[in-house]
PDB file of C-alpha atoms in Angstrom:
ATOM      1  CA  ALA F   1      11.040   2.584 -18.834  1.00  0.00           C
ATOM      2  CA  GLU F   2       7.639   3.993 -20.933  1.00  0.00           C
ATOM      3  CA  ALA F   3       4.971   3.755 -19.232  1.00  0.00           C
ATOM      4  CA  GLU F   4       2.884   0.607 -20.556  1.00  0.00           C
ATOM      5  CA  VAL F   5      -0.266   1.326 -22.160  1.00  0.00           C
ATOM      6  CA  LEU F   6      -2.004  -1.553 -24.606  1.00  0.00           C
ATOM      7  CA  ALA F   7      -4.143   0.415 -27.369  1.00  0.00           C
ATOM      8  CA  ALA F   8      -5.801  -0.450 -30.272  1.00  0.00           C
ATOM      9  CA  GLY F   9      -7.519   2.949 -32.562  1.00  0.00           C
ATOM     10  CA  ASP F  10     -10.584   2.851 -34.277  1.00  0.00           C
ATOM     11  CA  PRO F  11     -11.222  -0.652 -36.630  1.00  0.00           C
ATOM     12  CA  GLY F  12     -13.218   1.409 -38.673  1.00  0.00           C
ATOM     13  CA  ALA F  13     -10.819   3.798 -39.747  1.00  0.00           C
ATOM     14  CA  GLU F  14      -7.619   1.154 -40.527  1.00  0.00           C
ATOM     15  CA  SER F  15      -7.121  -0.895 -44.012  1.00  0.00           C
ATOM     16  CA  ASP F  16      -6.171  -5.055 -43.097  1.00  0.00           C
ATOM     17  CA  ALA F  17      -2.885  -4.588 -43.001  1.00  0.00           C
ATOM     18  CA  ASP F  18      -3.495  -1.325 -40.872  1.00  0.00           C
ATOM     19  CA  ALA F  19      -5.933  -3.982 -38.296  1.00  0.00           C
ATOM     20  CA  ASP F  20      -3.451  -6.546 -39.184  1.00  0.00           C
ATOM     21  CA  ALA F  21      -0.258  -3.869 -37.701  1.00  0.00           C
ATOM     22  CA  ALA F  22      -1.727  -2.978 -34.723  1.00  0.00           C
ATOM     23  CA  ALA F  23      -2.706  -6.679 -33.691  1.00  0.00           C
ATOM     24  CA  GLU F  24       1.205  -7.603 -33.523  1.00  0.00           C
ATOM     25  CA  THR F  25       2.269  -4.240 -31.982  1.00  0.00           C
ATOM     26  CA  VAL F  26      -0.672  -4.640 -28.876  1.00  0.00           C
ATOM     27  CA  GLY F  27       0.857  -9.016 -28.844  1.00  0.00           C
ATOM     28  CA  ALA F  28       4.519  -7.829 -28.155  1.00  0.00           C
ATOM     29  CA  ARG F  29       3.843  -5.073 -26.280  1.00  0.00           C
ATOM     30  CA  LEU F  30       0.971  -7.741 -24.146  1.00  0.00           C
ATOM     31  CA  SER F  31       4.518 -10.677 -24.189  1.00  0.00           C
ATOM     32  CA  ARG F  32       7.182  -8.333 -23.466  1.00  0.00           C
ATOM     33  CA  LEU F  33       4.917  -7.418 -20.364  1.00  0.00           C
ATOM     34  CA  ALA F  34       3.841 -10.917 -19.215  1.00  0.00           C
ATOM     35  CA  ASP F  35       8.051 -11.593 -19.320  1.00  0.00           C
ATOM     36  CA  ASP F  36       8.793  -8.566 -16.848  1.00  0.00           C
ATOM     37  CA  LEU F  37       5.706  -9.083 -14.286  1.00  0.00           C
ATOM     38  CA  GLN F  38       6.900 -12.513 -14.584  1.00  0.00           C
ATOM     39  CA  ARG F  39      10.994 -10.793 -13.919  1.00  0.00           C
ATOM     40  CA  VAL F  40       9.437  -8.833 -10.756  1.00  0.00           C
ATOM     41  CA  ARG F  41       8.011 -12.284  -9.570  1.00  0.00           C
ATOM     42  CA  ARG F  42      10.906 -14.338  -9.712  1.00  0.00           C
ATOM     43  CA  ALA F  43      12.560 -11.331  -8.535  1.00  0.00           C
ATOM     44  CA  GLY F  44      11.082 -12.288  -5.106  1.00  0.00           C
ATOM     45  CA  ARG F  45       9.725 -10.781  -2.450  1.00  0.00           C
ATOM     46  CA  MET F  46      10.288  -8.950   1.093  1.00  0.00           C
ATOM     47  CA  PRO F  47       8.713  -9.597   4.417  1.00  0.00           C
ATOM     48  CA  VAL F  48       6.669  -7.376   6.669  1.00  0.00           C
ATOM     49  CA  PHE F  49       5.485  -7.855  10.277  1.00  0.00           C
ATOM     50  CA  THR F  50       1.918  -5.929  10.923  1.00  0.00           C
ATOM     51  CA  TRP F  51       1.264  -4.790  14.367  1.00  0.00           C
ATOM     52  CA  SER F  52      -1.961  -4.542  16.156  1.00  0.00           C
ATOM     53  CA  GLY F  53      -2.829  -2.955  19.655  1.00  0.00           C
ATOM     54  CA  ALA F  54      -5.580  -1.645  21.653  1.00  0.00           C
ATOM     55  CA  LEU F  55      -5.229   2.098  22.436  1.00  0.00           C
ATOM     56  CA  PRO F  56      -7.287   4.411  24.232  1.00  0.00           C
ATOM     57  CA  GLY F  57     -10.611   5.311  22.025  1.00  0.00           C
ATOM     58  CA  SER F  58     -10.430   9.168  23.643  1.00  0.00           C
ATOM     59  CA  LEU F  59      -7.083   9.468  21.999  1.00  0.00           C
ATOM     60  CA  SER F  60      -8.787   9.225  18.152  1.00  0.00           C
ATOM     61  CA  ARG F  61     -10.287  12.858  19.351  1.00  0.00           C
ATOM     62  CA  SER F  62      -6.490  14.789  19.689  1.00  0.00           C
ATOM     63  CA  ILE F  63      -5.376  13.275  16.389  1.00  0.00           C
ATOM     64  CA  PRO F  64      -5.437  15.262  13.123  1.00  0.00           C
ATOM     65  CA  PHE F  65      -5.879  11.561  10.908  1.00  0.00           C
ATOM     66  CA  ASP F  66      -7.545   8.058  10.038  1.00  0.00           C
ATOM     67  CA  ALA F  67      -4.023   7.067   8.379  1.00  0.00           C
ATOM     68  CA  VAL F  68      -0.672   8.353   7.635  1.00  0.00           C
ATOM     69  CA  SER F  69       2.277   7.034   5.677  1.00  0.00           C
ATOM     70  CA  VAL F  70       5.574   7.257   8.292  1.00  0.00           C
ATOM     71  CA  PRO F  71       8.556   7.963   6.146  1.00  0.00           C
ATOM     72  CA  GLY F  72      10.492   9.079   9.136  1.00  0.00           C
ATOM     73  CA  SER F  73      10.809   5.588  10.817  1.00  0.00           C
ATOM     74  CA  HIS F  74      12.590   3.003   9.981  1.00  0.00           C
ATOM     75  CA  LEU F  75      10.419   0.726  12.092  1.00  0.00           C
ATOM     76  CA  VAL F  76       6.807   2.037  10.797  1.00  0.00           C
ATOM     77  CA  GLN F  77       5.761   2.284   7.804  1.00  0.00           C
ATOM     78  CA  PHE F  78       2.099   3.100   7.705  1.00  0.00           C
ATOM     79  CA  LEU F  79      -0.709   3.325  10.351  1.00  0.00           C
ATOM     80  CA  VAL F  80      -3.972   3.025  10.521  1.00  0.00           C
ATOM     81  CA  ARG F  81      -7.025   3.106  13.214  1.00  0.00           C
ATOM     82  CA  GLU F  82      -9.190   0.242  12.152  1.00  0.00           C
ATOM     83  CA  SER F  83     -12.337   1.587  13.183  1.00  0.00           C
ATOM     84  CA  SER F  84     -12.294   4.352  10.466  1.00  0.00           C
ATOM     85  CA  LYS F  85     -12.305   1.825   7.980  1.00  0.00           C
ATOM     86  CA  PRO F  86     -16.165   1.117   6.209  1.00  0.00           C
ATOM     87  CA  GLY F  87     -17.931  -0.701   7.744  1.00  0.00           C
ATOM     88  CA  ARG F  88     -15.756  -1.264  11.198  1.00  0.00           C
ATOM     89  CA  GLY F  89     -17.118   1.753  13.335  1.00  0.00           C
ATOM     90  CA  GLY F  90     -17.668   4.901  13.682  1.00  0.00           C
ATOM     91  CA  PRO F  91     -14.906   7.747  15.070  1.00  0.00           C
ATOM     92  CA  ALA F  92     -14.391   8.078  19.243  1.00  0.00           C
ATOM     93  CA  ARG F  93     -14.190  12.025  17.726  1.00  0.00           C
ATOM     94  CA  GLU F  94     -17.272  13.439  19.371  1.00  0.00           C
ATOM     95  CA  GLY F  95     -18.594  14.019  23.261  1.00  0.00           C
ATOM     96  CA  SER F  96     -16.805  13.445  26.305  1.00  0.00           C
ATOM     97  CA  GLY F  97     -16.350  10.981  28.747  1.00  0.00           C
ATOM     98  CA  ASP F  98     -15.025   7.216  28.350  1.00  0.00           C
ATOM     99  CA  VAL F  99     -14.722   5.440  25.119  1.00  0.00           C
ATOM    100  CA  ASP F 100     -13.852   1.887  23.925  1.00  0.00           C
ATOM    101  CA  PRO F 101     -10.705   1.407  22.877  1.00  0.00           C
ATOM    102  CA  GLU F 102      -9.752   1.520  19.260  1.00  0.00           C
ATOM    103  CA  VAL F 103      -7.669  -0.778  17.097  1.00  0.00           C
ATOM    104  CA  TRP F 104      -4.521   0.757  15.562  1.00  0.00           C
ATOM    105  CA  THR F 105      -2.762  -0.970  13.116  1.00  0.00           C
ATOM    106  CA  ALA F 106       1.174  -0.966  11.382  1.00  0.00           C
ATOM    107  CA  VAL F 107       2.663  -1.952   9.458  1.00  0.00           C
ATOM    108  CA  SER F 108       6.833  -2.442   9.475  1.00  0.00           C
ATOM    109  CA  THR F 109       9.148  -2.012   7.344  1.00  0.00           C
ATOM    110  CA  SER F 110      10.595  -4.199   5.404  1.00  0.00           C
ATOM    111  CA  SER F 111      14.229  -3.261   6.880  1.00  0.00           C
ATOM    112  CA  PHE F 112      13.196  -3.710  10.013  1.00  0.00           C
ATOM    113  CA  ALA F 113      11.746  -7.526   9.535  1.00  0.00           C
ATOM    114  CA  SER F 114      13.983  -8.371   7.659  1.00  0.00           C
ATOM    115  CA  GLY F 115      16.756  -7.269  10.473  1.00  0.00           C
ATOM    116  CA  VAL F 116      14.347  -9.364  13.235  1.00  0.00           C
ATOM    117  CA  LEU F 117      14.062 -12.337  10.910  1.00  0.00           C
ATOM    118  CA  GLU F 118      17.963 -12.462   9.995  1.00  0.00           C
ATOM    119  CA  ARG F 119      18.816 -12.852  13.633  1.00  0.00           C
ATOM    120  CA  LEU F 120      16.112 -14.961  15.474  1.00  0.00           C
ATOM    121  CA  GLY F 121      14.617 -16.695  12.175  1.00  0.00           C
ATOM    122  CA  PRO F 122      10.690 -17.043  11.797  1.00  0.00           C
ATOM    123  CA  SER F 123      10.741 -17.977  15.917  1.00  0.00           C
ATOM    124  CA  GLY F 124       7.962 -16.785  18.441  1.00  0.00           C
ATOM    125  CA  GLU F 125      11.236 -15.329  19.832  1.00  0.00           C
ATOM    126  CA  ALA F 126      10.810 -13.010  16.714  1.00  0.00           C
ATOM    127  CA  SER F 127       7.027 -11.942  17.172  1.00  0.00           C
ATOM    128  CA  GLU F 128       7.917 -11.332  20.705  1.00  0.00           C
ATOM    129  CA  GLU F 129      11.016  -8.719  19.417  1.00  0.00           C
ATOM    130  CA  ALA F 130       8.966  -7.909  16.510  1.00  0.00           C
ATOM    131  CA  THR F 131       5.436  -6.963  19.006  1.00  0.00           C
ATOM    132  CA  ARG F 132       8.199  -4.760  21.659  1.00  0.00           C
ATOM    133  CA  LEU F 133      10.231  -3.067  19.390  1.00  0.00           C
ATOM    134  CA  LEU F 134       6.899  -1.716  17.005  1.00  0.00           C
ATOM    135  CA  THR F 135       4.728  -1.370  20.333  1.00  0.00           C
ATOM    136  CA  ASP F 136       7.698   1.214  21.438  1.00  0.00           C
ATOM    137  CA  GLU F 137       7.659   2.681  17.803  1.00  0.00           C
ATOM    138  CA  VAL F 138       4.096   3.006  17.847  1.00  0.00           C
ATOM    139  CA  ALA F 139       3.761   4.787  21.289  1.00  0.00           C
ATOM    140  CA  SER F 140       6.446   6.900  20.680  1.00  0.00           C
ATOM    141  CA  LEU F 141       4.311   8.220  17.073  1.00  0.00           C
ATOM    142  CA  LEU F 142       1.466   9.197  18.939  1.00  0.00           C
ATOM    143  CA  SER F 143       2.009   9.979  22.040  1.00  0.00           C
ATOM    144  CA  PRO F 144       2.723  14.198  21.004  1.00  0.00           C
ATOM    145  CA  TYR F 145      -0.505  13.788  20.568  1.00  0.00           C
ATOM    146  CA  GLN F 146      -2.377  12.819  23.695  1.00  0.00           C
ATOM    147  CA  GLU F 147      -4.902  15.489  25.122  1.00  0.00           C
ATOM    148  CA  GLY F 148      -2.239  17.297  27.848  1.00  0.00           C
ATOM    149  CA  ALA F 149       0.785  14.933  26.321  1.00  0.00           C
ATOM    150  CA  ALA F 150       3.375  16.722  28.250  1.00  0.00           C
ATOM    151  CA  SER F 151       1.779  15.142  32.241  1.00  0.00           C
ATOM    152  CA  SER F 152       0.090  12.260  30.592  1.00  0.00           C
ATOM    153  CA  PRO F 153       1.479   9.381  31.423  1.00  0.00           C
ATOM    154  CA  PRO F 154       2.990   7.303  28.507  1.00  0.00           C
ATOM    155  CA  LEU F 155       0.752   6.205  25.893  1.00  0.00           C
ATOM    156  CA  ARG F 156       0.402   2.005  26.241  1.00  0.00           C
ATOM    157  CA  PRO F 157      -1.883  -0.484  24.533  1.00  0.00           C
ATOM    158  CA  SER F 158      -3.887  -2.871  26.130  1.00  0.00           C
ATOM    159  CA  LEU F 159      -3.102  -5.067  24.271  1.00  0.00           C
ATOM    160  CA  ALA F 160      -0.583  -5.933  21.193  1.00  0.00           C
ATOM    161  CA  SER F 161       0.214  -8.693  18.718  1.00  0.00           C
ATOM    162  CA  VAL F 162       1.970  -9.449  15.697  1.00  0.00           C
ATOM    163  CA  ALA F 163       1.450 -11.172  12.042  1.00  0.00           C
ATOM    164  CA  ARG F 164       4.497 -12.193  10.020  1.00  0.00           C
ATOM    165  CA  TRP F 165       4.327 -11.857   6.295  1.00  0.00           C
ATOM    166  CA  GLY F 166       7.117 -13.159   4.137  1.00  0.00           C
ATOM    167  CA  ALA F 167       6.854 -11.827   1.396  1.00  0.00           C
ATOM    168  CA  GLY F 168       4.640  -8.234   2.053  1.00  0.00           C
ATOM    169  CA  PHE F 169       6.362  -6.176  -0.413  1.00  0.00           C
ATOM    170  CA  THR F 170       7.963  -6.399  -4.353  1.00  0.00           C
ATOM    171  CA  SER F 171      12.311  -6.445  -3.920  1.00  0.00           C
ATOM    172  CA  THR F 172      11.845  -5.380  -7.329  1.00  0.00           C
ATOM    173  CA  THR F 173       9.685  -2.951  -9.587  1.00  0.00           C
ATOM    174  CA  LEU F 174       8.823  -2.918 -13.659  1.00  0.00           C
ATOM    175  CA  GLY F 175      10.007   0.615 -13.636  1.00  0.00           C
ATOM    176  CA  LEU F 176       7.838   2.562 -15.083  1.00  0.00           C
ATOM    177  CA  ARG F 177       7.406   6.478 -15.188  1.00  0.00           C
ATOM    178  CA  GLU F 178       3.322   5.814 -14.104  1.00  0.00           C
ATOM    179  CA  ASP F 179       1.607   4.182 -11.012  1.00  0.00           C
ATOM    180  CA  SER F 180      -0.589   1.322 -13.345  1.00  0.00           C
ATOM    181  CA  ILE F 181      -0.526   0.122 -16.250  1.00  0.00           C
ATOM    182  CA  ALA F 182      -3.811   0.023 -19.237  1.00  0.00           C
ATOM    183  CA  LEU F 183      -4.449  -2.345 -21.042  1.00  0.00           C
ATOM    184  CA  ALA F 184      -6.916  -0.488 -23.284  1.00  0.00           C
ATOM    185  CA  PRO F 185      -8.418  -3.219 -25.668  1.00  0.00           C
ATOM    186  CA  TRP F 186      -9.917  -5.183 -21.995  1.00  0.00           C
ATOM    187  CA  ARG F 187     -10.878  -2.410 -19.931  1.00  0.00           C
ATOM    188  CA  LEU F 188      -8.277  -3.334 -18.064  1.00  0.00           C
ATOM    189  CA  THR F 189      -5.920  -1.681 -15.396  1.00  0.00           C
ATOM    190  CA  ILE F 190      -2.974  -2.996 -13.334  1.00  0.00           C
ATOM    191  CA  GLY F 191      -1.990  -1.322 -10.123  1.00  0.00           C
ATOM    192  CA  GLY F 192       0.379  -1.869  -7.249  1.00  0.00           C
ATOM    193  CA  ASP F 193       3.292  -0.879  -5.604  1.00  0.00           C
ATOM    194  CA  PHE F 194       5.793  -2.715  -8.138  1.00  0.00           C
ATOM    195  CA  ILE F 195       4.390  -0.689 -11.565  1.00  0.00           C
ATOM    196  CA  ARG F 196       6.599   2.291 -10.768  1.00  0.00           C
ATOM    197  CA  GLU F 197      10.420   3.273  -9.918  1.00  0.00           C
ATOM    198  CA  GLN F 198      11.036   2.890  -7.064  1.00  0.00           C
ATOM    199  CA  SER F 199      12.989   6.440  -5.748  1.00  0.00           C
ATOM    200  CA  ALA F 200       9.535   7.805  -6.841  1.00  0.00           C
ATOM    201  CA  TYR F 201       7.472   7.482  -3.180  1.00  0.00           C
ATOM    202  CA  ALA F 202       9.261   7.144   0.225  1.00  0.00           C
ATOM    203  CA  THR F 203       7.318   3.868   0.773  1.00  0.00           C
ATOM    204  CA  PRO F 204       5.535   1.014  -0.872  1.00  0.00           C
ATOM    205  CA  PHE F 205       2.601   1.895   1.246  1.00  0.00           C
ATOM    206  CA  GLU F 206       2.778   5.292  -1.125  1.00  0.00           C
ATOM    207  CA  ALA F 207       2.925   3.464  -4.435  1.00  0.00           C
ATOM    208  CA  THR F 208       0.524   0.907  -3.498  1.00  0.00           C
ATOM    209  CA  ALA F 209      -2.107   3.842  -2.847  1.00  0.00           C
ATOM    210  CA  LEU F 210      -1.152   6.051  -5.363  1.00  0.00           C
ATOM    211  CA  SER F 211      -1.095   2.878  -7.515  1.00  0.00           C
ATOM    212  CA  GLY F 212      -4.447   1.593  -6.907  1.00  0.00           C
ATOM    213  CA  LEU F 213      -5.942   5.876  -7.506  1.00  0.00           C
ATOM    214  CA  GLU F 214      -4.643   5.969 -10.840  1.00  0.00           C
ATOM    215  CA  ALA F 215      -6.035   2.340 -11.723  1.00  0.00           C
ATOM    216  CA  GLY F 216      -9.231   3.062 -10.532  1.00  0.00           C
ATOM    217  CA  GLU F 217      -9.733   6.432 -12.771  1.00  0.00           C
ATOM    218  CA  ARG F 218      -8.179   5.191 -15.479  1.00  0.00           C
ATOM    219  CA  THR F 219     -10.979   1.942 -15.651  1.00  0.00           C
ATOM    220  CA  ALA F 220     -13.186   4.056 -14.929  1.00  0.00           C
ATOM    221  CA  ALA F 221     -12.494   6.445 -17.893  1.00  0.00           C
ATOM    222  CA  PHE F 222     -12.807   3.218 -19.830  1.00  0.00           C
ATOM    223  CA  PHE F 223     -16.343   2.787 -19.025  1.00  0.00           C
ATOM    224  CA  ARG F 224     -17.024   6.347 -18.530  1.00  0.00           C
ATOM    225  CA  VAL F 225     -20.107   7.762 -21.486  1.00  0.00           C
ATOM    226  CA  SER F 226     -19.625  10.575 -23.247  1.00  0.00           C
ATOM    227  CA  ASP F 227     -22.240  13.307 -24.061  1.00  0.00           C
ATOM    228  CA  ASP F 228     -23.357  11.804 -27.531  1.00  0.00           C
ATOM    229  CA  GLY F 229     -23.956   8.508 -25.595  1.00  0.00           C
ATOM    230  CA  VAL F 230     -20.307   6.676 -27.086  1.00  0.00           C
ATOM    231  CA  GLN F 231     -18.507   4.959 -24.338  1.00  0.00           C
TER     232      GLN F 231
END
């Protein structure tokens, strides 16, 4: 499918007939977009678990990232160090000695969450199993970054828990070739994991992040002032 860009020309350069035709074209495209968005909404969503665990703060000094997409894992698709987010405290990358534990968050794959929920339902037992399996997976993913990893004890969080999200990601998308939808007449942009064709990215998180970046750039361009002062 083609990307949706709803645009309007310069009114001063159009006749009344041209303006009416342009308005009708924009109206038709907007109606089609609304129908497509409703179709995606009706198609349903995929569940995920979000895992949170407290890991040694010293670990951050040896990990070369604050957040990472994990396309090679069947259980985890995204990892982030919570204190790396604005207003969450500074990173524990400088100095030496003991440092406070840091909270890490992992987002499961939808296939993992669906499998657990199909077997156990939305129950406490499902949450317990998800916590155990995701804890093991996060430890496996981050253990190689421990200082002296070969001789260090297995990495284990001091606390760990999960939350279940029944509608984490869309089960289908609009199938477009771009990451966002520009609504130029209204200076609005639509972004999300439901925009681009599903095969474009390894994980929905990549689709979400890149869609947000493009949407931000497009929205900023709507309000950019040129050298002659024209927006």
